[in-house]
PDB file of C-alpha atoms in Angstrom:
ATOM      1  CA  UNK I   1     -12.748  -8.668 -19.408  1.00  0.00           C
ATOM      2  CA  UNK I   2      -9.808  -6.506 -18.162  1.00  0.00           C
ATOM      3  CA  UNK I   3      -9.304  -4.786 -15.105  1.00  0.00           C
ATOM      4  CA  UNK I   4      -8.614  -0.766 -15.964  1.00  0.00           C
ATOM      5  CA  UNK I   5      -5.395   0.653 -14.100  1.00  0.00           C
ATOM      6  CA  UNK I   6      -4.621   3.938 -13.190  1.00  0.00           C
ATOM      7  CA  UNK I   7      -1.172   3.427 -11.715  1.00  0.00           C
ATOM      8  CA  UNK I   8       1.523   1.026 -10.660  1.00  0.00           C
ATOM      9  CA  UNK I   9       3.641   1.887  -7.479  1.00  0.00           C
ATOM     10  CA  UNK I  10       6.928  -0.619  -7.266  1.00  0.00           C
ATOM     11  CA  UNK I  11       7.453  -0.091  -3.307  1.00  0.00           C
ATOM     12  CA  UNK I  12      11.071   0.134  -2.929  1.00  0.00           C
ATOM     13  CA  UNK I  13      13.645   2.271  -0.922  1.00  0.00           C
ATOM     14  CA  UNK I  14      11.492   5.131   0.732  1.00  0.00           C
ATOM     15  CA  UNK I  15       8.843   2.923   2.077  1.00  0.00           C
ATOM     16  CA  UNK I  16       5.124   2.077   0.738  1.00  0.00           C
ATOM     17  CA  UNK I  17       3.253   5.699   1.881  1.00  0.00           C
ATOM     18  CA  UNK I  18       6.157   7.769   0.341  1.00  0.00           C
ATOM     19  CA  UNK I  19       6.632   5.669  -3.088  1.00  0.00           C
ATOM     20  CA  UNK I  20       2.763   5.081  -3.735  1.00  0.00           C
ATOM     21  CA  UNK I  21       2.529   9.025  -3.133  1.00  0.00           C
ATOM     22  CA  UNK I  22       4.183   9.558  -6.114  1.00  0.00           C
ATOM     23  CA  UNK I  23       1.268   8.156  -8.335  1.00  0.00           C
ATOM     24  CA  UNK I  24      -1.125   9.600  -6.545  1.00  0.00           C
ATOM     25  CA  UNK I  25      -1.919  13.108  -8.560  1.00  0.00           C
ATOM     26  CA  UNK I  26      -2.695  16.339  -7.126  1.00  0.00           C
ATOM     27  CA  UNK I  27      -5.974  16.722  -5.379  1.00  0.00           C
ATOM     28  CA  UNK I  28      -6.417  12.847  -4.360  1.00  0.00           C
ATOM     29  CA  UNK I  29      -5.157  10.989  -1.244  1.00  0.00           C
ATOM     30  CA  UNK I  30      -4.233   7.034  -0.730  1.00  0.00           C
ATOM     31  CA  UNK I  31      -5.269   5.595   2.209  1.00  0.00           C
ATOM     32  CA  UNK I  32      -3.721   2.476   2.844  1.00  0.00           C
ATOM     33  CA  UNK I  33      -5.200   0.057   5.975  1.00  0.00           C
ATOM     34  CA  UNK I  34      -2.163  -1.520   7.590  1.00  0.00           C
ATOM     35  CA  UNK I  35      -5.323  -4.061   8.338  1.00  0.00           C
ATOM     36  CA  UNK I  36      -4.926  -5.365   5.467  1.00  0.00           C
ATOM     37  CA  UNK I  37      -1.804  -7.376   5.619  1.00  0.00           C
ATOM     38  CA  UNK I  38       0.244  -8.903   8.038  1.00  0.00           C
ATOM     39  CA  UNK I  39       3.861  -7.975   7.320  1.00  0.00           C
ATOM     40  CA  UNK I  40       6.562 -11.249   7.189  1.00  0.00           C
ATOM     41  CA  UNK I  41       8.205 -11.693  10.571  1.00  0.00           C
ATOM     42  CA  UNK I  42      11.544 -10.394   9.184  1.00  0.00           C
ATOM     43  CA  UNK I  43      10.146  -7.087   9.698  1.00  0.00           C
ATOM     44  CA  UNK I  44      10.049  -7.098  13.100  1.00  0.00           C
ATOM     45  CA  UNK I  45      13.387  -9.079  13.785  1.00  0.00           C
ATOM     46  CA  UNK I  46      14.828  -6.151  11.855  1.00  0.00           C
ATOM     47  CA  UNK I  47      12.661  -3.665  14.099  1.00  0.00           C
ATOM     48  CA  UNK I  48      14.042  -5.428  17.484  1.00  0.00           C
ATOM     49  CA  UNK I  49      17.413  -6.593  16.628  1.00  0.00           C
ATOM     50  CA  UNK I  50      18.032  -2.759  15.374  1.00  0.00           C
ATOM     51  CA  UNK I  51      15.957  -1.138  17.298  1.00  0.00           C
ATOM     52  CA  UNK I  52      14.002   0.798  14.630  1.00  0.00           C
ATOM     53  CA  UNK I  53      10.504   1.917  15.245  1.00  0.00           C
ATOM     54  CA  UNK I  54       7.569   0.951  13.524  1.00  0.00           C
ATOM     55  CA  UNK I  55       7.429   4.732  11.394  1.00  0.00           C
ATOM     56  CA  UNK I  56      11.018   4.000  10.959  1.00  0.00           C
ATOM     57  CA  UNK I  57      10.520   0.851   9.627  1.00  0.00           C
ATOM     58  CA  UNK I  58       7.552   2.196   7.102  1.00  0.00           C
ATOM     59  CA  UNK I  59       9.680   4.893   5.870  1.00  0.00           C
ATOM     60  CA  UNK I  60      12.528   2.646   4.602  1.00  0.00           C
ATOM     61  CA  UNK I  61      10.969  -0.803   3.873  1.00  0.00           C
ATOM     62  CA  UNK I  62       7.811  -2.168   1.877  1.00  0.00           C
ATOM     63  CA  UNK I  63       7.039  -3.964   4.838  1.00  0.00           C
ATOM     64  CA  UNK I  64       6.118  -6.499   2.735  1.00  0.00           C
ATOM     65  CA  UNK I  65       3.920  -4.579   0.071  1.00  0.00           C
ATOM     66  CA  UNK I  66       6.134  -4.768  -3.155  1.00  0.00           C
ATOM     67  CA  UNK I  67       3.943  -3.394  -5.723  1.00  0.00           C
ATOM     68  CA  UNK I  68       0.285  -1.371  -5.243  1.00  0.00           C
ATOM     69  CA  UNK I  69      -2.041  -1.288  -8.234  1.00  0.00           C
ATOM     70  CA  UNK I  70      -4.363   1.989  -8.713  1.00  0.00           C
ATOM     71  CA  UNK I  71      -7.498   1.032 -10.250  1.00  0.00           C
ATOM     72  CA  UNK I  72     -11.254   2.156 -10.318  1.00  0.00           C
ATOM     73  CA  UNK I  73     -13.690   0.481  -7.882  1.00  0.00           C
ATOM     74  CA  UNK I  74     -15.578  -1.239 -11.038  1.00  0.00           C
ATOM     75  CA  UNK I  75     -12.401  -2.998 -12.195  1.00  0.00           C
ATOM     76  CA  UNK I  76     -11.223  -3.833  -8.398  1.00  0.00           C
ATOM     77  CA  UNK I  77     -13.356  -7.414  -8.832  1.00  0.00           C
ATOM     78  CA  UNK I  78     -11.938  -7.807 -12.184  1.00  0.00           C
ATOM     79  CA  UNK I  79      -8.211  -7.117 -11.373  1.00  0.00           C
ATOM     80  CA  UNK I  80      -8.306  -9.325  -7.957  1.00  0.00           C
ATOM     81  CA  UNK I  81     -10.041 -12.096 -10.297  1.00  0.00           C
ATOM     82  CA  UNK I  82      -7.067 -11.732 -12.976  1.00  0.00           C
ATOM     83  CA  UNK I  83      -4.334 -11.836 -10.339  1.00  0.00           C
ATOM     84  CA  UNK I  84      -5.604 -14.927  -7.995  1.00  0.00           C
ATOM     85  CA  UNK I  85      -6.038 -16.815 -11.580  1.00  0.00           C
ATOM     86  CA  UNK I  86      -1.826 -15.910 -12.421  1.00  0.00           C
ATOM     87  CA  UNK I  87      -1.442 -17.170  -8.759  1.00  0.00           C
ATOM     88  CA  UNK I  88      -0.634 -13.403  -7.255  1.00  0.00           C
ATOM     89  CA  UNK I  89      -1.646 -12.438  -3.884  1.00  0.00           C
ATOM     90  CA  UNK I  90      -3.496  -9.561  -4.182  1.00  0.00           C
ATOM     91  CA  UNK I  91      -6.238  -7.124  -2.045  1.00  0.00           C
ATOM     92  CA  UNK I  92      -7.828  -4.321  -1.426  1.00  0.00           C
ATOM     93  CA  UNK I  93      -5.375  -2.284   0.724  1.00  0.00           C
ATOM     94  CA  UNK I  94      -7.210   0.737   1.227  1.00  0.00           C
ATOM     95  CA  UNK I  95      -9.133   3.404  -1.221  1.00  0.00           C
ATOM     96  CA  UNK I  96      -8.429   6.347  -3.400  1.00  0.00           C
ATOM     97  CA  UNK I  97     -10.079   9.799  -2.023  1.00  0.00           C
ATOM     98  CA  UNK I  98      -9.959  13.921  -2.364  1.00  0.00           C
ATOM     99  CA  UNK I  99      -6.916  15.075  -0.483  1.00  0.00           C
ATOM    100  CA  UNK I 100      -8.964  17.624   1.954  1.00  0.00           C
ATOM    101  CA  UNK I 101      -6.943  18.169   4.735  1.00  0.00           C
ATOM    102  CA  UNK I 102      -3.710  15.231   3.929  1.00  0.00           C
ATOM    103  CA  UNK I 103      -0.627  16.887   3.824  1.00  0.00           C
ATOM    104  CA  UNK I 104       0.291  13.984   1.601  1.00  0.00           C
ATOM    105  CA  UNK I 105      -0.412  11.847  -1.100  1.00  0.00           C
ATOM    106  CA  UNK I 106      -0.575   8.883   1.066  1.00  0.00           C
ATOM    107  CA  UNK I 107      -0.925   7.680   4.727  1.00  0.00           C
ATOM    108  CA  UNK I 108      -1.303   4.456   6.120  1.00  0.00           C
ATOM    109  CA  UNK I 109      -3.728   3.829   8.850  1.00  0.00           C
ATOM    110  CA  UNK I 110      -4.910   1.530  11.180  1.00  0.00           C
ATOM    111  CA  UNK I 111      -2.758  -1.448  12.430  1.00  0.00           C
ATOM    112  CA  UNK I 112      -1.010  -4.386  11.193  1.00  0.00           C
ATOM    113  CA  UNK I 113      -3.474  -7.855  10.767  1.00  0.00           C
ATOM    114  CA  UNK I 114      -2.069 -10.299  13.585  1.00  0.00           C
TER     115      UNK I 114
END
C-alpha cells in the first residue's frame, strides 16, 4: 500500500513555520509541536555563541526539520511505515486544521523535547 501525499515542504532559508506555510492552501492552518523533536545541539551553540533568540533562530534555520510531508490521517501509518523501512526518521509533527483565527499558514507550538 502507499501512503497518499498532499505536499512536500523542503525547510530551507526562512525557517520551518514560514516555508511549510507555503503548502499549506488557503483556509487550513499547520500546527507544528516543537514536542516533537529535539533540535541537534548546533542549534543552540549557534543561539549562544551569536546571541540569537529562539524566534530568531526558527525564522532562519530548520532547526533540524529538513523536509515536512502533508498527508491525510489514513495514510499517516502507512507513510511512517514506508519511511522507517528506507531507514528515514520520520513523525508526526503536528496536524493539519481550518485556519479560524491564524494569521498564518503555520505556527509552531509548544516546546522543544529535552
Amino acid at each position: 500500500r502507499t501512503a497518499e501525499v498532499h505536499a512536500f515542504s523542503h525547510i530551507t532559508g526562512g525557517g520551518l513555520a514560514a516555508n511549510l506555510a507555503r503548502v499549506i492552501p488557503d483556509g487550513l492552518h499547520a500546527a507544528v509541536d516543537r514536542s516533537t523533536w529535539t533540535p541537534g545541539a548546533v542549534f543552540d551553540l549557534v543561539g549562544t555563541a551569536g546571541r540569537v533568540e529562539r524566534l530568531e533562530l526558527e525564522k532562519t534555520l530548520n532547526m533540524g526539520v529538513g523536509m515536512m510531508a502533508v498527508v491525510p490521517a489514513d495514510s499517516v501509518d502507512v507513510a511512517l511505515t514506508t519511511l522507517a523501512d528506507r531507514g528515514v526518521d520520520a513523525w508526526v509533527a503536528g496536524e493539519i486544521t481550518e485556519r479560524g483565527e491564524h494569521p498564518t499558514g503555520a505556527t509552531l507550538t509548544g516546546d522543544y523535547a529535552a
